[in-house]
Amino acid sequence: MHRKVILSIITVFLLGMSVYSQNPIVQTYFTADPAPMVYNDTVYVYTSHDEDSTKANFFTMYDWRCYSTADMVNWTDHGAVASLKSFKWLEKDNGAWAPQCIERNGKFYLYVPIHGTGICVLVADSPYGPFTDPLGKKLVESDHLWQDIDPTVFVDDDGQAYLYWGNPSVWYVKLNEDMISYDKSIGKNGVVSVDMLAESFGERVKKDGTPGTKYVEGPWFYKRNNLYYLLYAVNGIPESIGYSTSHSPTGPWEYKGLIMERHPKLAFTNHSGVIDFKGNSYFFYHNEALPNGGGFRRSTCVEQFEYNADGSIPSIASTVEGIKTGVAYLNPFKRNEAETIAWSEGVKTTGDSKNGVYVSQINNGDYIKVISVDFAKGAKMFQATVASIEGGKIEIRLDTKDGQLMGVCEIANTGSVDNWKKISTKVEKVKGIHDLYFVFKGKEGELFNFDAWQFSE
């Protein structure tokens, strides 16, 4: 049986649904620990990256990736924006754990833990990087390096920035305005330990002997309507997500309950992030639902939710549908990156300094889905930027993988896999809003690389 058929069967079996669903939001890589950031009408999600190896019996993580969206349903892959190699002084080849990025005064600060080393910071002029090391050493100087993981950062209305982190307890520092140093006049050389044994953070074991709701790891810190929220993993292994609130950025904290309970399709760890974007609220987390997924090969997901009237967070279920309705339509009459994807099967993305990020490892039967494309009064031509030795075809279909055929773009040999050519074809004129499918056809083996596409009226 062909590997693509097997992959389709496995996908349906593991996800328990049609392969056209929207969770996990990234299918080309295993991505975990999602950290969303809203900037200039765009959502950026920074993730850790679990390597594909099914033999791993621990986390194998070398770099941090970035994805963006303007509509919450189509995600553009910006590749690995930083890695362990970003720290020239670091002598570690594994341990790129959960990140978070924040913008301040036109600079972007990426806080990353390196397992067993501590917390470091990288700086860039763009949300895509390149991120560079401004310190030449770790940011957080403490005596609990193996517990210095999962940083979460927030700048309050008065300009004071806070960095929380930790497992199995939680600590914080008050960052200076430069965001790469902190006030060392408080706590123990600037590091303040929060009493996680307090009842405000729940109990490790309830009176009836069942697992409790005590803080474990993965904090996510933010403020909404003058109330501070701290979300975090609870219960031990496997983890649920709970939260506490406070009227001060440094507590005291009041435990409020569980948000997402442990579930068989979730990974044994979980890591949450929350944003408000264009009038909606979104909850990010990870599961292990992709083919060959597991506790060490996790995948980023997102759910839309509404706060209760009192500001409390409701129980949120993990779904395969994810975000059902986007907040904007995609314009097909401008250049769109091929790596802007709502759902895909079979393909990967590749990034390099010469060509940027593009879709690769395209085989016969693979496809890419893009949601809510606004064809307005109709399109007449389609253009694809591709590079190929083998060649193949792009079937342009509407609404389903086997839906109405708009046209077929014949991909010829361009001479090499990085010799990019623009190839055009006429398409049937279609009006209005549609989901768009690029279905790839050809001989056995990899067919071509796909960098961008655009329709013309």
GROMACS .gro file of C-alpha atoms in nm:
model
  457
    1MET     CA    1   0.000   0.000   0.000
    2HIS     CA    2   0.132   0.348  -0.091
    3ARG     CA    3   0.272   0.545   0.204
    4LYS     CA    4   0.030   0.835   0.138
    5VAL     CA    5  -0.272   0.604   0.163
    6ILE     CA    6  -0.135   0.462   0.485
    7LEU     CA    7  -0.077   0.813   0.619
    8SER     CA    8  -0.437   0.910   0.539
    9ILE     CA    9  -0.573   0.604   0.719
   10ILE     CA   10  -0.353   0.670   1.023
   11THR     CA   11  -0.459   1.036   1.029
   12VAL     CA   12  -0.829   0.952   1.029
   13PHE     CA   13  -0.780   0.682   1.292
   14LEU     CA   14  -0.576   0.897   1.530
   15LEU     CA   15  -0.778   1.213   1.494
   16GLY     CA   16  -1.112   1.035   1.475
   17MET     CA   17  -1.240   1.271   1.205
   18SER     CA   18  -1.197   1.392   0.851
   19VAL     CA   19  -0.844   1.494   0.757
   20TYR     CA   20  -0.980   1.839   0.680
   21SER     CA   21  -0.995   1.959   1.042
   22GLN     CA   22  -0.793   2.255   1.173
   23ASN     CA   23  -0.628   2.118   1.489
   24PRO     CA   24  -0.336   2.085   1.519
   25ILE     CA   25  -0.274   2.413   1.337
   26VAL     CA   26   0.071   2.301   1.215
   27GLN     CA   27   0.100   1.966   1.038
   28THR     CA   28   0.443   1.999   0.875
   29TYR     CA   29   0.639   1.982   1.202
   30PHE     CA   30   0.587   1.877   1.561
   31THR     CA   31   0.546   2.206   1.751
   32ALA     CA   32   0.485   2.249   2.122
   33ASP     CA   33   0.459   2.512   2.397
   34PRO     CA   34   0.278   2.774   2.184
   35ALA     CA   35   0.337   3.136   2.286
   36PRO     CA   36   0.104   3.376   2.098
   37MET     CA   37   0.181   3.746   2.052
   38VAL     CA   38  -0.042   4.011   1.890
   39TYR     CA   39   0.143   4.279   1.693
   40ASN     CA   40   0.017   4.510   1.415
   41ASP     CA   41  -0.307   4.320   1.344
   42THR     CA   42  -0.123   3.990   1.321
   43VAL     CA   43  -0.092   3.697   1.560
   44TYR     CA   44   0.254   3.545   1.589
   45VAL     CA   45   0.294   3.211   1.760
   46TYR     CA   46   0.640   3.108   1.878
   47THR     CA   47   0.682   2.738   1.947
   48SER     CA   48   0.936   2.487   2.056
   49HIS     CA   49   1.007   2.210   1.806
   50ASP     CA   50   1.008   1.838   1.877
   51GLU     CA   51   1.221   1.647   1.627
   52ASP     CA   52   1.050   1.378   1.419
   53SER     CA   53   1.238   1.077   1.557
   54THR     CA   54   1.002   0.810   1.691
   55LYS     CA   55   1.291   0.655   1.885
   56ALA     CA   56   1.326   0.951   2.123
   57ASN     CA   57   1.254   0.868   2.487
   58PHE     CA   58   1.305   1.227   2.596
   59PHE     CA   59   1.256   1.574   2.446
   60THR     CA   60   1.474   1.629   2.138
   61MET     CA   61   1.459   2.004   2.076
   62TYR     CA   62   1.714   2.219   1.894
   63ASP     CA   63   1.535   2.537   1.780
   64TRP     CA   64   1.234   2.769   1.808
   65ARG     CA   65   0.985   2.829   1.526
   66CYS     CA   66   0.742   3.110   1.437
   67TYR     CA   67   0.401   3.103   1.265
   68SER     CA   68   0.172   3.397   1.191
   69THR     CA   69  -0.187   3.462   1.091
   70ALA     CA   70  -0.412   3.759   1.015
   71ASP     CA   71  -0.731   3.552   1.015
   72MET     CA   72  -0.679   3.277   1.280
   73VAL     CA   73  -0.734   2.996   1.029
   74ASN     CA   74  -0.444   3.019   0.780
   75TRP     CA   75  -0.095   3.003   0.930
   76THR     CA   76   0.226   3.118   0.760
   77ASP     CA   77   0.543   2.928   0.848
   78HIS     CA   78   0.845   3.155   0.910
   79GLY     CA   79   1.077   2.867   0.988
   80ALA     CA   80   1.323   2.839   1.274
   81VAL     CA   81   1.380   3.195   1.399
   82ALA     CA   82   1.637   3.099   1.663
   83SER     CA   83   1.823   2.791   1.785
   84LEU     CA   84   2.071   2.674   2.045
   85LYS     CA   85   2.339   2.787   1.798
   86SER     CA   86   2.222   3.146   1.855
   87PHE     CA   87   2.422   3.133   2.180
   88LYS     CA   88   2.788   3.110   2.080
   89TRP     CA   89   2.895   3.052   2.441
   90LEU     CA   90   2.658   2.760   2.494
   91GLU     CA   91   2.795   2.408   2.500
   92LYS     CA   92   2.469   2.217   2.467
   93ASP     CA   93   2.321   2.034   2.170
   94ASN     CA   94   1.969   1.978   2.312
   95GLY     CA   95   1.722   2.155   2.542
   96ALA     CA   96   1.545   2.430   2.341
   97TRP     CA   97   1.232   2.433   2.556
   98ALA     CA   98   0.923   2.660   2.581
   99PRO     CA   99   0.977   3.023   2.457
  100GLN     CA  100   0.784   3.350   2.468
  101CYS     CA  101   0.833   3.668   2.261
  102ILE     CA  102   0.723   4.023   2.342
  103GLU     CA  103   0.760   4.357   2.163
  104ARG     CA  104   0.874   4.674   2.336
  105ASN     CA  105   0.977   5.005   2.178
  106GLY     CA  106   1.015   4.847   1.835
  107LYS     CA  107   1.236   4.561   1.956
  108PHE     CA  108   1.136   4.197   1.993
  109TYR     CA  109   1.260   4.001   2.292
  110LEU     CA  110   1.255   3.621   2.279
  111TYR     CA  111   1.290   3.457   2.621
  112VAL     CA  112   1.397   3.095   2.601
  113PRO     CA  113   1.488   2.829   2.853
  114ILE     CA  114   1.776   2.596   2.782
  115HIS     CA  115   1.717   2.287   2.988
  116GLY     CA  116   1.978   2.252   3.259
  117THR     CA  117   2.134   2.591   3.183
  118GLY     CA  118   1.877   2.858   3.274
  119ILE     CA  119   1.682   3.128   3.094
  120CYS     CA  120   1.831   3.334   2.812
  121VAL     CA  121   1.712   3.622   2.597
  122LEU     CA  122   1.749   3.706   2.228
  123VAL     CA  123   1.667   4.038   2.056
  124ALA     CA  124   1.553   4.128   1.703
  125ASP     CA  125   1.421   4.425   1.505
  126SER     CA  126   1.150   4.208   1.349
  127PRO     CA  127   0.914   3.941   1.486
  128TYR     CA  128   1.076   3.703   1.233
  129GLY     CA  129   1.428   3.774   1.351
  130PRO     CA  130   1.714   3.740   1.301
  131PHE     CA  131   1.739   3.710   1.678
  132THR     CA  132   2.078   3.774   1.834
  133ASP     CA  133   2.226   3.726   2.179
  134PRO     CA  134   2.278   4.065   2.349
  135LEU     CA  135   2.440   3.932   2.668
  136GLY     CA  136   2.675   3.649   2.582
  137LYS     CA  137   2.549   3.467   2.890
  138LYS     CA  138   2.221   3.358   3.044
  139LEU     CA  139   1.978   3.624   3.164
  140VAL     CA  140   1.855   3.466   3.487
  141GLU     CA  141   2.132   3.403   3.738
  142SER     CA  142   2.000   3.163   4.001
  143ASP     CA  143   2.092   2.846   4.186
  144HIS     CA  144   1.816   2.627   4.044
  145LEU     CA  145   1.916   2.590   3.678
  146TRP     CA  146   1.725   2.269   3.615
  147GLN     CA  147   1.408   2.442   3.735
  148ASP     CA  148   1.458   2.759   3.530
  149ILE     CA  149   1.220   2.670   3.246
  150ASP     CA  150   0.902   2.804   3.081
  151PRO     CA  151   0.952   3.183   3.093
  152THR     CA  152   0.646   3.407   3.050
  153VAL     CA  153   0.682   3.783   3.012
  154PHE     CA  154   0.444   4.077   3.048
  155VAL     CA  155   0.477   4.459   3.045
  156ASP     CA  156   0.225   4.628   3.276
  157ASP     CA  157   0.045   4.956   3.206
  158ASP     CA  158   0.297   5.148   3.418
  159GLY     CA  159   0.585   5.018   3.206
  160GLN     CA  160   0.713   4.766   3.459
  161ALA     CA  161   0.794   4.431   3.298
  162TYR     CA  162   0.779   4.096   3.476
  163LEU     CA  163   0.929   3.759   3.391
  164TYR     CA  164   0.776   3.453   3.560
  165TRP     CA  165   0.903   3.096   3.520
  166GLY     CA  166   0.963   2.767   3.695
  167ASN     CA  167   0.908   2.399   3.772
  168PRO     CA  168   0.799   2.275   4.026
  169SER     CA  169   0.778   2.616   4.190
  170VAL     CA  170   0.746   2.958   4.035
  171TRP     CA  171   0.979   3.259   4.050
  172TYR     CA  172   0.978   3.607   3.903
  173VAL     CA  173   1.205   3.904   3.838
  174LYS     CA  174   1.118   4.266   3.763
  175LEU     CA  175   1.281   4.334   3.428
  176ASN     CA  176   1.446   4.669   3.366
  177GLU     CA  177   1.328   4.883   3.076
  178ASP     CA  178   1.603   4.743   2.854
  179MET     CA  179   1.431   4.398   2.889
  180ILE     CA  180   1.770   4.223   2.908
  181SER     CA  181   1.847   4.287   3.275
  182TYR     CA  182   1.648   4.295   3.597
  183ASP     CA  183   1.618   4.472   3.932
  184LYS     CA  184   1.849   4.292   4.175
  185SER     CA  185   1.741   4.488   4.481
  186ILE     CA  186   1.448   4.254   4.557
  187GLY     CA  187   1.429   3.888   4.657
  188LYS     CA  188   1.748   3.684   4.637
  189ASN     CA  189   1.970   3.887   4.405
  190GLY     CA  190   1.660   3.997   4.218
  191VAL     CA  191   1.483   3.659   4.199
  192VAL     CA  192   1.161   3.632   4.400
  193SER     CA  193   1.017   3.293   4.491
  194VAL     CA  194   0.639   3.269   4.501
  195ASP     CA  195   0.505   3.036   4.771
  196MET     CA  196   0.349   2.765   4.557
  197LEU     CA  197   0.250   2.563   4.863
  198ALA     CA  198  -0.014   2.823   4.940
  199GLU     CA  199  -0.376   2.718   4.903
  200SER     CA  200  -0.421   2.994   4.645
  201PHE     CA  201  -0.246   2.766   4.397
  202GLY     CA  202  -0.447   2.457   4.483
  203GLU     CA  203  -0.351   2.129   4.646
  204ARG     CA  204  -0.126   1.855   4.517
  205VAL     CA  205  -0.364   1.588   4.649
  206LYS     CA  206  -0.727   1.643   4.744
  207LYS     CA  207  -0.870   1.514   5.071
  208ASP     CA  208  -1.033   1.222   4.890
  209GLY     CA  209  -0.695   1.114   4.751
  210THR     CA  210  -0.757   1.222   4.390
  211PRO     CA  211  -0.503   1.440   4.206
  212GLY     CA  212  -0.517   1.803   4.307
  213THR     CA  213  -0.457   2.128   4.126
  214LYS     CA  214  -0.118   2.246   4.250
  215TYR     CA  215   0.112   2.441   4.020
  216VAL     CA  216   0.359   2.225   3.827
  217GLU     CA  217   0.507   2.427   3.536
  218GLY     CA  218   0.433   2.622   3.218
  219PRO     CA  219   0.311   2.960   3.355
  220TRP     CA  220   0.139   3.210   3.122
  221PHE     CA  221   0.108   3.561   3.269
  222TYR     CA  222  -0.115   3.842   3.139
  223LYS     CA  223  -0.360   4.115   3.240
  224ARG     CA  224  -0.717   4.175   3.129
  225ASN     CA  225  -0.959   4.441   3.262
  226ASN     CA  226  -0.728   4.523   3.555
  227LEU     CA  227  -0.714   4.157   3.662
  228TYR     CA  228  -0.391   3.958   3.644
  229TYR     CA  229  -0.404   3.598   3.525
  230LEU     CA  230  -0.151   3.320   3.576
  231LEU     CA  231  -0.228   3.003   3.382
  232TYR     CA  232  -0.017   2.692   3.442
  233ALA     CA  233   0.002   2.315   3.421
  234VAL     CA  234  -0.137   2.129   3.721
  235ASN     CA  235  -0.192   1.771   3.846
  236GLY     CA  236   0.151   1.635   3.764
  237ILE     CA  237   0.167   1.381   3.481
  238PRO     CA  238  -0.051   1.384   3.274
  239GLU     CA  239  -0.111   1.756   3.309
  240SER     CA  240  -0.424   1.969   3.310
  241ILE     CA  241  -0.433   2.350   3.283
  242GLY     CA  242  -0.552   2.557   3.580
  243TYR     CA  243  -0.528   2.923   3.670
  244SER     CA  244  -0.514   3.181   3.947
  245THR     CA  245  -0.589   3.554   3.947
  246SER     CA  246  -0.464   3.854   4.139
  247HIS     CA  247  -0.523   4.228   4.167
  248SER     CA  248  -0.146   4.278   4.170
  249PRO     CA  249   0.122   4.156   3.927
  250THR     CA  250   0.306   3.990   4.216
  251GLY     CA  251   0.010   3.840   4.405
  252PRO     CA  252  -0.138   3.732   4.635
  253TRP     CA  253  -0.296   3.482   4.395
  254GLU     CA  254  -0.637   3.318   4.423
  255TYR     CA  255  -0.686   2.978   4.262
  256LYS     CA  256  -0.985   2.982   4.024
  257GLY     CA  257  -1.011   2.632   3.883
  258LEU     CA  258  -0.931   2.411   3.584
  259ILE     CA  259  -0.949   2.534   3.226
  260MET     CA  260  -0.854   2.223   3.029
  261GLU     CA  261  -0.861   1.882   3.193
  262ARG     CA  262  -0.630   1.598   3.104
  263HIS     CA  263  -0.751   1.396   2.806
  264PRO     CA  264  -0.623   1.080   2.631
  265LYS     CA  265  -0.547   1.268   2.306
  266LEU     CA  266  -0.349   1.538   2.486
  267ALA     CA  267   0.020   1.492   2.552
  268PHE     CA  268   0.134   1.404   2.906
  269THR     CA  269   0.254   1.765   2.927
  270ASN     CA  270   0.056   2.075   2.836
  271HIS     CA  271   0.148   2.440   2.793
  272SER     CA  272  -0.103   2.719   2.741
  273GLY     CA  273  -0.112   3.073   2.602
  274VAL     CA  274  -0.401   3.320   2.579
  275ILE     CA  275  -0.463   3.628   2.363
  276ASP     CA  276  -0.744   3.862   2.262
  277PHE     CA  277  -0.750   3.936   1.888
  278LYS     CA  278  -1.006   4.135   1.688
  279GLY     CA  279  -1.275   4.101   1.952
  280ASN     CA  280  -1.224   3.731   2.022
  281SER     CA  281  -1.036   3.534   2.287
  282TYR     CA  282  -0.816   3.237   2.202
  283PHE     CA  283  -0.658   2.958   2.409
  284PHE     CA  284  -0.346   2.784   2.275
  285TYR     CA  285  -0.215   2.446   2.393
  286HIS     CA  286  -0.057   2.132   2.250
  287ASN     CA  287  -0.160   1.770   2.198
  288GLU     CA  288  -0.013   1.456   2.038
  289ALA     CA  289  -0.275   1.400   1.767
  290LEU     CA  290  -0.067   1.404   1.449
  291PRO     CA  291   0.045   1.073   1.294
  292ASN     CA  292   0.350   0.944   1.485
  293GLY     CA  293   0.273   1.200   1.757
  294GLY     CA  294   0.342   1.131   2.122
  295GLY     CA  295   0.453   1.281   2.449
  296PHE     CA  296   0.785   1.380   2.290
  297ARG     CA  297   0.630   1.475   1.953
  298ARG     CA  298   0.362   1.732   2.026
  299SER     CA  299   0.146   1.964   1.814
  300THR     CA  300   0.012   2.317   1.862
  301CYS     CA  301  -0.365   2.370   1.882
  302VAL     CA  302  -0.601   2.663   1.946
  303GLU     CA  303  -0.960   2.706   2.065
  304GLN     CA  304  -1.182   3.014   2.068
  305PHE     CA  305  -1.360   3.094   2.397
  306GLU     CA  306  -1.551   3.365   2.582
  307TYR     CA  307  -1.476   3.487   2.933
  308ASN     CA  308  -1.758   3.468   3.183
  309ALA     CA  309  -1.915   3.798   3.291
  310ASP     CA  310  -1.702   3.806   3.608
  311GLY     CA  311  -1.379   3.758   3.411
  312SER     CA  312  -1.341   3.391   3.496
  313ILE     CA  313  -1.231   3.146   3.228
  314PRO     CA  314  -1.473   2.864   3.137
  315SER     CA  315  -1.383   2.502   3.090
  316ILE     CA  316  -1.235   2.461   2.741
  317ALA     CA  317  -1.252   2.134   2.552
  318SER     CA  318  -0.985   2.013   2.314
  319THR     CA  319  -1.140   1.981   1.967
  320VAL     CA  320  -1.033   1.863   1.625
  321GLU     CA  321  -1.227   2.143   1.454
  322GLY     CA  322  -1.035   2.425   1.622
  323ILE     CA  323  -1.132   2.770   1.495
  324LYS     CA  324  -1.438   2.729   1.277
  325THR     CA  325  -1.468   3.091   1.159
  326GLY     CA  326  -1.181   3.322   1.071
  327VAL     CA  327  -1.173   3.694   1.141
  328ALA     CA  328  -1.080   3.794   0.785
  329TYR     CA  329  -1.086   3.661   0.429
  330LEU     CA  330  -0.771   3.576   0.238
  331ASN     CA  331  -0.697   3.787  -0.069
  332PRO     CA  332  -0.595   3.561  -0.362
  333PHE     CA  333  -0.504   3.856  -0.586
  334LYS     CA  334  -0.182   3.931  -0.399
  335ARG     CA  335   0.127   3.715  -0.358
  336ASN     CA  336   0.056   3.445  -0.102
  337GLU     CA  337   0.327   3.227   0.044
  338ALA     CA  338   0.277   2.857  -0.032
  339GLU     CA  339   0.363   2.789   0.331
  340THR     CA  340   0.045   2.972   0.438
  341ILE     CA  341  -0.160   2.669   0.534
  342ALA     CA  342  -0.485   2.587   0.713
  343TRP     CA  343  -0.438   2.211   0.676
  344SER     CA  344  -0.200   1.994   0.479
  345GLU     CA  345  -0.109   1.634   0.425
  346GLY     CA  346   0.227   1.487   0.336
  347VAL     CA  347   0.425   1.805   0.271
  348LYS     CA  348   0.701   1.967   0.473
  349THR     CA  349   0.843   2.318   0.475
  350THR     CA  350   1.208   2.408   0.427
  351GLY     CA  351   1.386   2.730   0.512
  352ASP     CA  352   1.725   2.865   0.412
  353SER     CA  353   1.897   3.204   0.391
  354LYS     CA  354   1.889   3.208   0.010
  355ASN     CA  355   1.526   3.114  -0.061
  356GLY     CA  356   1.343   3.179   0.266
  357VAL     CA  357   1.069   2.932   0.362
  358TYR     CA  358   0.891   2.722   0.100
  359VAL     CA  359   0.689   2.400   0.072
  360SER     CA  360   0.898   2.090   0.005
  361GLN     CA  361   0.878   1.709   0.004
  362ILE     CA  362   0.572   1.723  -0.222
  363ASN     CA  363   0.458   1.380  -0.339
  364ASN     CA  364   0.170   1.251  -0.547
  365GLY     CA  365  -0.158   1.288  -0.357
  366ASP     CA  366  -0.033   1.543  -0.105
  367TYR     CA  367  -0.234   1.862  -0.066
  368ILE     CA  368  -0.259   2.203   0.099
  369LYS     CA  369  -0.584   2.363   0.213
  370VAL     CA  370  -0.637   2.740   0.250
  371ILE     CA  371  -0.956   2.863   0.417
  372SER     CA  372  -1.197   3.147   0.328
  373VAL     CA  373  -1.043   3.275   0.006
  374ASP     CA  374  -1.233   3.574  -0.137
  375PHE     CA  375  -1.244   3.549  -0.516
  376ALA     CA  376  -1.479   3.851  -0.529
  377LYS     CA  377  -1.603   3.880  -0.890
  378GLY     CA  378  -1.377   3.604  -1.012
  379ALA     CA  379  -1.025   3.511  -1.124
  380LYS     CA  380  -0.901   3.423  -1.473
  381MET     CA  381  -0.535   3.324  -1.421
  382PHE     CA  382  -0.329   3.140  -1.161
  383GLN     CA  383   0.046   3.173  -1.114
  384ALA     CA  384   0.273   2.950  -0.905
  385THR     CA  385   0.638   3.005  -0.814
  386VAL     CA  386   0.802   2.661  -0.824
  387ALA     CA  387   1.135   2.484  -0.865
  388SER     CA  388   1.169   2.131  -0.992
  389ILE     CA  389   1.369   1.854  -1.152
  390GLU     CA  390   1.090   1.597  -1.172
  391GLY     CA  391   0.788   1.822  -1.225
  392GLY     CA  392   0.422   1.741  -1.179
  393LYS     CA  393   0.085   1.912  -1.154
  394ILE     CA  394  -0.106   2.136  -0.915
  395GLU     CA  395  -0.480   2.069  -0.929
  396ILE     CA  396  -0.663   2.381  -0.809
  397ARG     CA  397  -0.987   2.272  -0.642
  398LEU     CA  398  -1.263   2.437  -0.442
  399ASP     CA  399  -1.415   2.355  -0.102
  400THR     CA  400  -1.301   1.992  -0.078
  401LYS     CA  401  -0.998   1.790  -0.185
  402ASP     CA  402  -1.207   1.639  -0.466
  403GLY     CA  403  -1.415   1.951  -0.528
  404GLN     CA  404  -1.472   2.164  -0.836
  405LEU     CA  405  -1.160   2.181  -1.053
  406MET     CA  406  -1.069   2.544  -1.132
  407GLY     CA  407  -0.768   2.448  -1.336
  408VAL     CA  408  -0.443   2.250  -1.353
  409CYS     CA  409  -0.098   2.409  -1.335
  410GLU     CA  410   0.158   2.196  -1.521
  411ILE     CA  411   0.498   2.211  -1.346
  412ALA     CA  412   0.787   2.149  -1.584
  413ASN     CA  413   1.152   2.084  -1.507
  414THR     CA  414   1.308   2.420  -1.405
  415GLY     CA  415   1.664   2.283  -1.399
  416SER     CA  416   1.714   2.247  -1.024
  417VAL     CA  417   1.520   2.240  -0.698
  418ASP     CA  418   1.619   2.599  -0.619
  419ASN     CA  419   1.586   2.750  -0.968
  420TRP     CA  420   1.254   2.925  -0.922
  421LYS     CA  421   1.017   2.989  -1.213
  422LYS     CA  422   0.673   3.146  -1.232
  423ILE     CA  423   0.428   2.922  -1.416
  424SER     CA  424   0.078   3.041  -1.510
  425THR     CA  425  -0.242   2.874  -1.623
  426LYS     CA  426  -0.596   2.982  -1.705
  427VAL     CA  427  -0.862   2.892  -1.449
  428GLU     CA  428  -1.237   2.868  -1.452
  429LYS     CA  429  -1.388   3.193  -1.329
  430VAL     CA  430  -1.523   3.145  -0.978
  431LYS     CA  431  -1.684   3.411  -0.759
  432GLY     CA  432  -1.727   3.455  -0.384
  433ILE     CA  433  -1.577   3.291  -0.076
  434HIS     CA  434  -1.432   2.941  -0.104
  435ASP     CA  435  -1.185   2.709   0.062
  436LEU     CA  436  -0.897   2.647  -0.178
  437TYR     CA  437  -0.714   2.317  -0.225
  438PHE     CA  438  -0.382   2.264  -0.401
  439VAL     CA  439  -0.372   1.891  -0.479
  440PHE     CA  440  -0.036   1.769  -0.606
  441LYS     CA  441  -0.011   1.503  -0.877
  442GLY     CA  442   0.280   1.331  -1.046
  443LYS     CA  443   0.510   1.030  -1.055
  444GLU     CA  444   0.657   0.850  -0.756
  445GLY     CA  445   0.906   1.047  -0.547
  446GLU     CA  446   0.937   1.417  -0.468
  447LEU     CA  447   0.782   1.631  -0.741
  448PHE     CA  448   0.879   1.998  -0.693
  449ASN     CA  449   0.917   2.280  -0.442
  450PHE     CA  450   0.642   2.542  -0.408
  451ASP     CA  451   0.720   2.896  -0.291
  452ALA     CA  452   0.422   3.123  -0.369
  453TRP     CA  453   0.095   3.162  -0.560
  454GLN     CA  454  -0.135   3.436  -0.689
  455PHE     CA  455  -0.453   3.472  -0.894
  456SER     CA  456  -0.524   3.754  -1.135
  457GLU     CA  457  -0.858   3.899  -1.243
   0.00000   0.00000   0.00000
